[in-house]
Coordinates of C-alpha atoms and ligand atoms in Angstrom, one line a residue:
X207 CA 30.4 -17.1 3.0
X208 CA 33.7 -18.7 4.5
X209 CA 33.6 -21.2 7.0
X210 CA 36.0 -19.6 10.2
X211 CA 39.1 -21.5 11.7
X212 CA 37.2 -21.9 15.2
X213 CA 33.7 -23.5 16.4
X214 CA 31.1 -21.7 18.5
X215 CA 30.6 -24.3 21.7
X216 CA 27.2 -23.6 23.5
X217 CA 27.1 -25.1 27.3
X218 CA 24.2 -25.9 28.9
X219 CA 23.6 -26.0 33.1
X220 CA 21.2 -29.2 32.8
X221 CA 23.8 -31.4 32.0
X222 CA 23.1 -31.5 28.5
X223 CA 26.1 -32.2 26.2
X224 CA 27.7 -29.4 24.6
X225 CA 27.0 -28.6 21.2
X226 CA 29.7 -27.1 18.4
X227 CA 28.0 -25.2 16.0
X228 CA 30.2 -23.7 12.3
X229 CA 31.4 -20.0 12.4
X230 CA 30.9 -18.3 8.7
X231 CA 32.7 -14.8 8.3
X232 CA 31.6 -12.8 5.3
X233 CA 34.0 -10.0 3.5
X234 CA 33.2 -7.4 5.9
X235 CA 30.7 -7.1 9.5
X236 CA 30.2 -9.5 12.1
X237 CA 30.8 -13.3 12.1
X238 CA 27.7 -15.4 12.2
X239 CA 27.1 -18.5 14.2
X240 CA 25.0 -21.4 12.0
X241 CA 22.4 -22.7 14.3
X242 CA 20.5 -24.1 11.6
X243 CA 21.4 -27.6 13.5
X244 CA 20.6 -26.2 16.8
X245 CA 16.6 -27.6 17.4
X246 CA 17.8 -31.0 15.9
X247 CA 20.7 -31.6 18.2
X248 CA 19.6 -29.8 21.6
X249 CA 15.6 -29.5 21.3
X250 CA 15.9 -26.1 21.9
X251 CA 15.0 -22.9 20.0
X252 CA 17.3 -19.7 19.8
X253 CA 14.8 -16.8 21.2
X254 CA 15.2 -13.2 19.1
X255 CA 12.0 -11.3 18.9
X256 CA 12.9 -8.2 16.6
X257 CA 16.1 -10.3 15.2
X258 CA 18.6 -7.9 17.0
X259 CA 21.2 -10.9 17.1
X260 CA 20.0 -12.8 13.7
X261 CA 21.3 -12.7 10.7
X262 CA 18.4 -14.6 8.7
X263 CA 20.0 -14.4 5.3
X264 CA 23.6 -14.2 3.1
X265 CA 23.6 -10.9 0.9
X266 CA 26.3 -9.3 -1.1
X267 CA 23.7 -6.6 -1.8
X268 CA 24.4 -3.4 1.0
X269 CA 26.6 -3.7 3.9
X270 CA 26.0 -0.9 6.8
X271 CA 28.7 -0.1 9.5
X272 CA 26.5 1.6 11.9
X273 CA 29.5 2.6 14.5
X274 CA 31.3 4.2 11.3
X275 CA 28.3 5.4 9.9
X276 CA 28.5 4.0 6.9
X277 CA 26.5 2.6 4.0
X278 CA 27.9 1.1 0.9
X279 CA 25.5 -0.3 -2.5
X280 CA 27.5 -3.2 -3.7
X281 CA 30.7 -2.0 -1.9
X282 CA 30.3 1.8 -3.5
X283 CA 29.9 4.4 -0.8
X284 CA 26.7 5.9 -0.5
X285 CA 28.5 9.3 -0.6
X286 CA 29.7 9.1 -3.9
X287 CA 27.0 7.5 -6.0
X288 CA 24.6 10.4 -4.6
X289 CA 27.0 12.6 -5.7
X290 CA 29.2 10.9 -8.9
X291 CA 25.5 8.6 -10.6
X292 CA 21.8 8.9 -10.9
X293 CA 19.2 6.7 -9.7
X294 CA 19.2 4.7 -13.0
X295 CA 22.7 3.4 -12.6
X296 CA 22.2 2.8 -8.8
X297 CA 19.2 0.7 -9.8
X298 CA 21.3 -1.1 -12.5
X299 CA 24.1 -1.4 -9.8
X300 CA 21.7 -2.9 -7.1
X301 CA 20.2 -5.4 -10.0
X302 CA 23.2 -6.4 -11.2
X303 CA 26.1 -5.9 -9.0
X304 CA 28.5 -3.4 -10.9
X305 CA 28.0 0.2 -12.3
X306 CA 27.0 0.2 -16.0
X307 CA 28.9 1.3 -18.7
X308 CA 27.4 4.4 -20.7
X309 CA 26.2 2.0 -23.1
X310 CA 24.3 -0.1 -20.5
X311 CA 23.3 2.9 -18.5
X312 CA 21.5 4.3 -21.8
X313 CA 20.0 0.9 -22.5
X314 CA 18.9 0.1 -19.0
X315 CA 17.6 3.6 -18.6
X316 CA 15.9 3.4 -22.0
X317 CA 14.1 0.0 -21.0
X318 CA 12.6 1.3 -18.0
X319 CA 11.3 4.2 -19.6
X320 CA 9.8 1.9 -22.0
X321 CA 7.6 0.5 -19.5
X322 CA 6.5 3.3 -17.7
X323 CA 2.8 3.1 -18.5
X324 CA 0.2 1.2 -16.7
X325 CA -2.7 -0.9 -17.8
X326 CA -5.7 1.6 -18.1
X327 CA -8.0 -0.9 -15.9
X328 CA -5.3 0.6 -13.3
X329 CA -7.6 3.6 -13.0
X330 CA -10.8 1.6 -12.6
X331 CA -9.3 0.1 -9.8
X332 CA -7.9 3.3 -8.7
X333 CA -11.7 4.9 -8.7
X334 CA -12.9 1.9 -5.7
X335 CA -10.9 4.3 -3.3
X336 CA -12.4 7.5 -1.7
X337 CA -10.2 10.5 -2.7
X338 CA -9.6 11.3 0.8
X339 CA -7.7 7.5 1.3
X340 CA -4.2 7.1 2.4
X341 CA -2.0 7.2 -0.4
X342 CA 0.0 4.2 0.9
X343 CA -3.1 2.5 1.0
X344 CA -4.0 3.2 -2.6
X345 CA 0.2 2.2 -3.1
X346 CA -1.0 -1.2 -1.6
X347 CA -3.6 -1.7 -3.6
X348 CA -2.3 -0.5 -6.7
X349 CA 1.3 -2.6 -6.5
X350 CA -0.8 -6.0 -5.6
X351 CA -3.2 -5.4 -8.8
X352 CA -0.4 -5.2 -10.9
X353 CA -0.1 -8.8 -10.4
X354 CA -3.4 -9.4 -12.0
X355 CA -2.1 -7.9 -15.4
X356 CA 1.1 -9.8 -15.5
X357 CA 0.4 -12.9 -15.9
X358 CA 3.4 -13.6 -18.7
X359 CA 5.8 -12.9 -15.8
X360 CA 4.4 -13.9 -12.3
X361 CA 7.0 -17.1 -12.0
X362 CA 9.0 -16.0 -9.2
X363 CA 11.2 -19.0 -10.6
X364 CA 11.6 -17.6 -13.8
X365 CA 14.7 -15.7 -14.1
X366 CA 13.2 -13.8 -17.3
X367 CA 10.0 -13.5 -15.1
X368 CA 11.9 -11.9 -12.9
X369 CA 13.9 -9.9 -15.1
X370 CA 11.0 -8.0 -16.5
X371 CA 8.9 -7.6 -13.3
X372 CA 11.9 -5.6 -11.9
X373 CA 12.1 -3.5 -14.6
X374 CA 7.7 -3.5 -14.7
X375 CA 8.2 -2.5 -11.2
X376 CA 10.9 0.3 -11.4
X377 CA 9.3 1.9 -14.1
X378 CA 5.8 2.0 -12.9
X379 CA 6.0 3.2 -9.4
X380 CA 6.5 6.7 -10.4
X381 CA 3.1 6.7 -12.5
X382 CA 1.2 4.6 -9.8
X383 CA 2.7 7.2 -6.9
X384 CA 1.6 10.3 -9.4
X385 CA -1.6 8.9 -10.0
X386 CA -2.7 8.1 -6.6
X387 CA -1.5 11.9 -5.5
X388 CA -3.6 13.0 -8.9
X389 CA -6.8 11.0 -8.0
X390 CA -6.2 12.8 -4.5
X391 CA -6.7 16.5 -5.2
X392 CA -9.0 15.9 -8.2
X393 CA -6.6 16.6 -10.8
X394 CA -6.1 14.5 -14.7
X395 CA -3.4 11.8 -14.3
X396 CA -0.7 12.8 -16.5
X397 CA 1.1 10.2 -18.8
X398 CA 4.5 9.5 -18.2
X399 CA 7.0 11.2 -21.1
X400 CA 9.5 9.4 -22.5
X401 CA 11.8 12.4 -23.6
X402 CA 12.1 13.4 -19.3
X403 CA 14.6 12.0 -17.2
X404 CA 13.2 9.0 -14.3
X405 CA 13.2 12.3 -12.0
X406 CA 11.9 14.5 -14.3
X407 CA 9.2 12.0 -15.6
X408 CA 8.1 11.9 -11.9
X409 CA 7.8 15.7 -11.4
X410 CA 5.4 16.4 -14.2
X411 CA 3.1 13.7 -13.5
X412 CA 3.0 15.0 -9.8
X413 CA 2.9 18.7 -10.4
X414 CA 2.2 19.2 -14.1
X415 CA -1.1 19.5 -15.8
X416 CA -3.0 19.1 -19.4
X417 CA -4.1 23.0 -19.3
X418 CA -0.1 23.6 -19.6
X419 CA 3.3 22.8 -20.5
X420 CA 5.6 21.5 -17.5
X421 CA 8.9 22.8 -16.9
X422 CA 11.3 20.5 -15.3
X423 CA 13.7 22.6 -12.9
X424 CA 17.1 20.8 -12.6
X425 CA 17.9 21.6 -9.2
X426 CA 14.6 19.8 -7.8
X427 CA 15.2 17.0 -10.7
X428 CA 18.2 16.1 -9.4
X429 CA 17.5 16.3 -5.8
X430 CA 14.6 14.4 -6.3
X431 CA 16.9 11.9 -8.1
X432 CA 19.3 11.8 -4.9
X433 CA 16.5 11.2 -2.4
X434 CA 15.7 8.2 -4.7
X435 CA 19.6 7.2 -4.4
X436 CA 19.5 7.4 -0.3
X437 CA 16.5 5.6 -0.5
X438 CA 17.1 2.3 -2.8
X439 CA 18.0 0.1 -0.3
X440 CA 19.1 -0.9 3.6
X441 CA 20.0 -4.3 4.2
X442 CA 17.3 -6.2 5.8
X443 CA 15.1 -3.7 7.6
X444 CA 11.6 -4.4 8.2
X445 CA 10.1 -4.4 4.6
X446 CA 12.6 -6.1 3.3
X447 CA 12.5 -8.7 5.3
X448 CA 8.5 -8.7 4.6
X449 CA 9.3 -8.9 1.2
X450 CA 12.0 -11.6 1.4
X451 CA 9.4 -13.9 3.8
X452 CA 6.6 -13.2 1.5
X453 CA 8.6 -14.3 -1.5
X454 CA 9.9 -17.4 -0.3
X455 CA 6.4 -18.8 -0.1
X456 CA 7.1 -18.8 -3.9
X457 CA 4.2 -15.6 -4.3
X458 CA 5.1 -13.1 -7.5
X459 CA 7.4 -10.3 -7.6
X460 CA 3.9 -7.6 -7.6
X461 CA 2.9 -9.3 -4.0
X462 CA 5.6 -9.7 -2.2
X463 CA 6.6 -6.0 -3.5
X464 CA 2.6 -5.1 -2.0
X465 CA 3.9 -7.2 1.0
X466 CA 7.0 -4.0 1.5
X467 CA 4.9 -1.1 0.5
X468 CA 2.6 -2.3 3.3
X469 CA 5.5 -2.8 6.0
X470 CA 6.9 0.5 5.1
X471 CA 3.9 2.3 5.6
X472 CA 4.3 2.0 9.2
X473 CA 5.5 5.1 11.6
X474 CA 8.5 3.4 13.0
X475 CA 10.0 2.8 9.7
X476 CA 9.1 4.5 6.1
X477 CA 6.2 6.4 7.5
X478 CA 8.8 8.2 9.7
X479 CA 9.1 11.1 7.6
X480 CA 5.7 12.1 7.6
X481 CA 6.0 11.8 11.5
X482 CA 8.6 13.8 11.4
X483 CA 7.3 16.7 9.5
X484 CA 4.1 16.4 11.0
X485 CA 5.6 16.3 14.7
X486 CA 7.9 19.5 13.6
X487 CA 4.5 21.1 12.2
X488 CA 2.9 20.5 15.9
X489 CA 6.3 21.8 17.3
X490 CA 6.2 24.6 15.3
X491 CA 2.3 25.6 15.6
X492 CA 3.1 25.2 19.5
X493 CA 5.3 28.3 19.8
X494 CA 8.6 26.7 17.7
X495 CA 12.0 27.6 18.8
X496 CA 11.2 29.2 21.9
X497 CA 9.3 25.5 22.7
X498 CA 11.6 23.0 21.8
X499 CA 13.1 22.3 25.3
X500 CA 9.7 21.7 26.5
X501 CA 9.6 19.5 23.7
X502 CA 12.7 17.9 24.3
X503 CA 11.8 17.0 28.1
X504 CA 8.6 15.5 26.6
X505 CA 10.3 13.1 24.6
X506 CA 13.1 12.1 27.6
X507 CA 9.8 11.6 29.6
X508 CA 9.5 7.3 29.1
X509 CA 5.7 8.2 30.1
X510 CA 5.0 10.5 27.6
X511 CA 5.3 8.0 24.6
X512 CA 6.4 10.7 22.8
X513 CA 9.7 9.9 20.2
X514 CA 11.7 12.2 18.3
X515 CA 10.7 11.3 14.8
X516 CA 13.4 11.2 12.3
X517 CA 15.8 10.1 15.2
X518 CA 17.8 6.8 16.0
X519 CA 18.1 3.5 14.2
X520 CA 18.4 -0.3 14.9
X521 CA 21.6 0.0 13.4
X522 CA 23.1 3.1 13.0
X523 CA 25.0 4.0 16.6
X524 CA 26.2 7.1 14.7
X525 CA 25.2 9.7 12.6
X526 CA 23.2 8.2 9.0
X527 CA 24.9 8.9 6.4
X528 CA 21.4 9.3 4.4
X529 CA 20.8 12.5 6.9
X530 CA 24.2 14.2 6.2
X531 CA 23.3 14.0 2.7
X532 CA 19.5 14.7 2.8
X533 CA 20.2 17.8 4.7
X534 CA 22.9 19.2 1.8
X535 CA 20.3 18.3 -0.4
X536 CA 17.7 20.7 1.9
X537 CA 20.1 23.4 1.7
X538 CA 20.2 23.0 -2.3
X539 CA 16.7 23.0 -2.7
X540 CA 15.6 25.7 0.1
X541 CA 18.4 28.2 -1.5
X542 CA 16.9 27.3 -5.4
X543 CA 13.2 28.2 -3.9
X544 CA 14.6 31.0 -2.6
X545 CA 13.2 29.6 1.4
X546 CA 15.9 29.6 3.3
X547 CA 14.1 30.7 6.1
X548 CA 11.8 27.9 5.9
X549 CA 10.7 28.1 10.2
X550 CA 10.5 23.9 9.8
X551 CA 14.2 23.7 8.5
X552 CA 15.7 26.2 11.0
X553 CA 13.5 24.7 13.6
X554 CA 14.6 21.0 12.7
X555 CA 18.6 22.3 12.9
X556 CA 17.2 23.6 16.5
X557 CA 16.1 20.4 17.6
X558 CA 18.7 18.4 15.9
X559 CA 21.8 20.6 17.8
X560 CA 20.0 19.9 21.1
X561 CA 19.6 16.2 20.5
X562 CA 23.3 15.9 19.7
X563 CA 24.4 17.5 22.8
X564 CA 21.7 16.1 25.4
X565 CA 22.7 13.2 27.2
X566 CA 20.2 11.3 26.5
X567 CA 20.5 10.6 23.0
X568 CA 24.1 11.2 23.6
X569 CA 23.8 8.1 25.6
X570 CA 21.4 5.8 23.4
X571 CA 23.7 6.8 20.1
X572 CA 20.2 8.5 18.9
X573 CA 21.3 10.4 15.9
X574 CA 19.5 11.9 13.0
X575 CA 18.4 9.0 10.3
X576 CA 17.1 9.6 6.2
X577 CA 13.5 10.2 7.3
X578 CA 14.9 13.4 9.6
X579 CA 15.4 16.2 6.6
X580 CA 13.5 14.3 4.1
X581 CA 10.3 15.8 4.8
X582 CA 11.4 19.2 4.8
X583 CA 13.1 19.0 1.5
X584 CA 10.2 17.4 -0.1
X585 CA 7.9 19.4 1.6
X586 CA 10.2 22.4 -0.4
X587 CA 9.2 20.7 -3.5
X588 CA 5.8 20.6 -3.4
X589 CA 5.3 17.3 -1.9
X590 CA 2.2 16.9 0.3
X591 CA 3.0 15.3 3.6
X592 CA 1.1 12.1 2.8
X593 CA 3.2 11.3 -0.3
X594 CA 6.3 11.0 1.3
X595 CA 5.9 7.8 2.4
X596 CA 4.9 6.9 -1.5
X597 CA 8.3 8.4 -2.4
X598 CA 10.0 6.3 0.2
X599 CA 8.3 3.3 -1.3
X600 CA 9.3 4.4 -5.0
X601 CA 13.0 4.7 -4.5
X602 CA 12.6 1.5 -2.7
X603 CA 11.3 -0.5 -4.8
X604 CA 14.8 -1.6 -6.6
X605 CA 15.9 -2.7 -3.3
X606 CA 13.1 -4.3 -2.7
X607 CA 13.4 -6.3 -5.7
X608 CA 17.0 -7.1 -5.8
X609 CA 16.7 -8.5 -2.3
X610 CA 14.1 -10.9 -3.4
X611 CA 15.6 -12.0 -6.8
X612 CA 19.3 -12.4 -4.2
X613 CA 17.1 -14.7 -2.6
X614 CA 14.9 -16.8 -5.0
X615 CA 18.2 -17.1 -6.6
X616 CA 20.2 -19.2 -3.7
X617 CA 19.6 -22.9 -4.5
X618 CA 19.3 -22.8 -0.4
X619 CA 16.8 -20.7 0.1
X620 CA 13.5 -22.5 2.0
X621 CA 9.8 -21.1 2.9
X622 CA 10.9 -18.6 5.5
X623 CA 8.9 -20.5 9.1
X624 CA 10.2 -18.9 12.3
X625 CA 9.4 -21.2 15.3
X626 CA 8.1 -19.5 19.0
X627 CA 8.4 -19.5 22.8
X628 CA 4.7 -20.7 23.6
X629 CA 3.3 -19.2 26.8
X630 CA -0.2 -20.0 26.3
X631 CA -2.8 -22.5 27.9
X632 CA -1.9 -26.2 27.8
X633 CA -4.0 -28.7 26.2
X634 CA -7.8 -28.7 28.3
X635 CA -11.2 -29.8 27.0
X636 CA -13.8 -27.5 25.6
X637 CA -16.5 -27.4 28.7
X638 CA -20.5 -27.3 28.1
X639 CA -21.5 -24.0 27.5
X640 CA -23.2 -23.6 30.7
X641 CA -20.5 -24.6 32.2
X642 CA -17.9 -21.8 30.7
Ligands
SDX159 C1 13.8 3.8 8.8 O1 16.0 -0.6 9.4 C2 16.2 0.3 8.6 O2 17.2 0.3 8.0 C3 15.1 1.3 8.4 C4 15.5 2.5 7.4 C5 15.6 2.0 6.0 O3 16.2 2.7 5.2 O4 15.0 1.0 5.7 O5 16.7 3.1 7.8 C6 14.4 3.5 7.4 O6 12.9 3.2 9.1 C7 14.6 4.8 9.6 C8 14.0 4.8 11.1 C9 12.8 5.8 11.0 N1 12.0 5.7 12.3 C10 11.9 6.8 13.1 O7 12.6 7.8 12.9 C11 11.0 6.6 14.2 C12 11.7 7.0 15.6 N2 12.8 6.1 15.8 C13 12.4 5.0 16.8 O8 11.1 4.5 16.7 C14 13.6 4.0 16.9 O9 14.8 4.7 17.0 C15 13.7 2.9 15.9 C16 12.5 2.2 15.7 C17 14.1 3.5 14.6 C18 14.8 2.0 16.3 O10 14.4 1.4 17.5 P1 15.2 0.3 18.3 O11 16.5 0.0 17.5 O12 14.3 -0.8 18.6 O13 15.7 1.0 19.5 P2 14.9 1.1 20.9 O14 13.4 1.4 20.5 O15 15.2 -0.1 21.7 O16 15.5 2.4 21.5 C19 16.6 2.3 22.4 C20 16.4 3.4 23.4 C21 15.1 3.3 24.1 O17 15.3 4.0 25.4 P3 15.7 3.1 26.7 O18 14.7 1.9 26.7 O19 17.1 2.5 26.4 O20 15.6 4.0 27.9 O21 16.4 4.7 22.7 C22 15.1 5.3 22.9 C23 14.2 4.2 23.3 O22 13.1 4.7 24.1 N3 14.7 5.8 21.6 C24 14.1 7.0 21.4 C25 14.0 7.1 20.0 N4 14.4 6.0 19.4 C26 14.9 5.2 20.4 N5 13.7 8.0 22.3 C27 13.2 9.1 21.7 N6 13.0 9.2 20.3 C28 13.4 8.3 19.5 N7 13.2 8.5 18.2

């Protein structure tokens, strides 16, 4: 970051001195004032709850211009790597800051595949869950055990540790996802192959099975490998933030990776597109098209509590650039399956033509976001509705990762310790008990 030709002054109406704090611009976005002096020179404590105003770290990682509407990987556009690359070299971008070469996209990709098996005590620990669990809570489990078999590479320090967790990590999401999705509906795990694409490896663990041969279908391999693509990474939204605090305690990579999959699980952020699909089944079971204004006034009504699911961001004040590309991506894969009737994708087009012409999303910049169409289209696939989040959590992953290693690797990187506006009881004795 550069340090700008003019000072931020901060005032105060007590008489307190006034107090000059360093402007930083980066390449591109907003300037940022440094108030890392700030509690030191005024006693005083900025106050941000949700961190709309704070920029709490430098990255070079992924930039968003959410008035533009757009999103760019280490500068590329998020348009054309989902179009021009494959997960693998958006992975190798996001790791290491330029697109590979075909010689380092065949070795990177080959690496990755060589580690896409887990320890077999993973299904042990696996079996401690009812069948009926939450998939992300058997993700949780499953990510934060890794930790326990990696003990040659659990130096967060380590830039070789932290080398070969990311690629432990990359690899083996897409076996622990399958497997917890297997253990599920009853069904053999399947191995991982090493002849199938990252994609295709994924497919056949979730939807093959030992009785038969599995036949990859390209069109839902390589949409599968583009929801992967929109998914890798977001700046700092909530889990990565989780995973960027819990690693600057110094914890390992399998953790503070636990620490995201157990943020994102959450219905206001990753666990958005199971909302959504589940909100659109509700919508649909209630009568459908000829119910979605009824609908609509539900969700303008403050007292309803009811949100439209898949709709609006913290950042985005346009249309996601995720959701213009998910939805061609629904249109790919409903015409291959030969469903473009699906009710829940027409119904979803309904409801998404209404929002963009009602006023009141009009007014709050509420647009469609990733999680909007992703359901549908891995509903299309085969997906149960539960899993989605598990896929959200997969492609994330490399994100996930890179953001930490960003951050263990800046020399000025402390323990992440926010401070607080206490509103609570002042000091006062404990009385007798038969006096309380
Ligand atoms: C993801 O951060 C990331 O980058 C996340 C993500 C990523 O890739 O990591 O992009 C992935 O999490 C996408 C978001 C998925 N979540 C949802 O689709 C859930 C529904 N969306 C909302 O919960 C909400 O829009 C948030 C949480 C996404 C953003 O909330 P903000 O920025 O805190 O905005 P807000 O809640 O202050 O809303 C502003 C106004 C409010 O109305 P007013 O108080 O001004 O009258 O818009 C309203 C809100 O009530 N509003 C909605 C709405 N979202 C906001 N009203 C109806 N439906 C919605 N979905």
């Amino acid at each position: 970051m550069n340090l700008a030709n003019y000072k931020a002054t901060l005032s105060f109406g007590n008489g307190a001195p006034n107090i000059e704090m360093p402007v930083y611009h980066g390449t591109i976005g907003p300037d940022v004032i440094d108030i890392r002096k700030l509690y030191g020179q005024s006693g005083m404590f900025t106050y941000d709850p949700g961190f709309l105003s704070t920029a709490a770290c430098e990255s070079a990682i992924t930039y968003i211009d959410g008035d533009k509407g757009e999103l760019l990987y280490r500068g590329y556009p998020i348009e054309q790597l989902a179009t021009d690359c494959n997960f693998m070299e958006t992975c190798y971008l996001l790791l290491n800051g330029n697109l590979p070469n075909a010689t380092e996209k065949h070795e990177f990709s080959h690496l990755v595949t060589q580690h896409t098996m887990v320890n077999e005590q993973m299904h042990f620990f696996l079996r401690g869950f009812r069948r009926d669990a939450h998939p992300m809570a058997v993700m949780t489990g499953l990510v934060g055990a890794l930790s326990a078999f990696y003990h040659d590479s659990t130096d967060i320090n380590n830039p070789e540790h932290r080398a070969i967790s990311a690629i432990r990590l990359i690899a083996k999401m897409p076996t622990l996802v399958a497997m917890a999705y297997k253990y599920s509906i009853g069904q053999p795990h399947l191995y991982p192959r090493n002849d199938l694409s990252y994609a295709g490896n994924f497919l056949r663990m979730m939807f093959g099975n030992p009785c038969e041969d599995y036949v990859v279908n390209p069109v839902l391999e390589r949409a599968l490998d583009r929801i992967f693509i929109l998914h890798a990474d977001h700046e700092q939204n909530a889990s990565t933030s989780t995973v960027r605090l819990c690693g600057s305690s110094g914890t390992n990579p399998f953790a503070a990776i636990a620490a995201g999959v157990a943020c994102l699980w959450g219905p206001a952020h990753g666990g958005a597109n199971e909302a959504c699909l589940n909100m659109l089944g509700q919508l649909q079971a209630a009568g459908g098209l000829a119910k979605v204004g009824e609908f609509m006034e539900q969700v303008k009504d403050k007292n309803s509590g009811v949100k439209l699911m898949g709709f609006g961001h913290r950042v985005y004040k346009n249309y996601d650039p995720r959701a213009k590309l998910m939805q061609e991506t629904c249109n790919e894969v409903l015409s291959e399956l030969g469903l473009e009737n699906d009710p829940l994708f027409k119904l979803a087009k309904a409801v998404e033509k209404i929002a963009l012409e009602d006023d009141y999303f009009v007014q709050r910049k509420l647009y469609p976001n990733v999680d909007f169409y992703s359901g549908i289209v891995q509903r299309a696939i085969g997906v149960p509705v539960n899993m989605f989040t598990g896929i959200f959590a997969l492609a994330r992953t490399v994100g996930w990762i890179a953001q930490l290693n960003e951050m263990i690797a800046d020399p000025e990187y402390k323990i992440g310790r926010p401070r607080q506006l206490f509103t609570g009881a002042v000091r006062r004795d404990v009385p007798p008990i038969a006096k309380r």
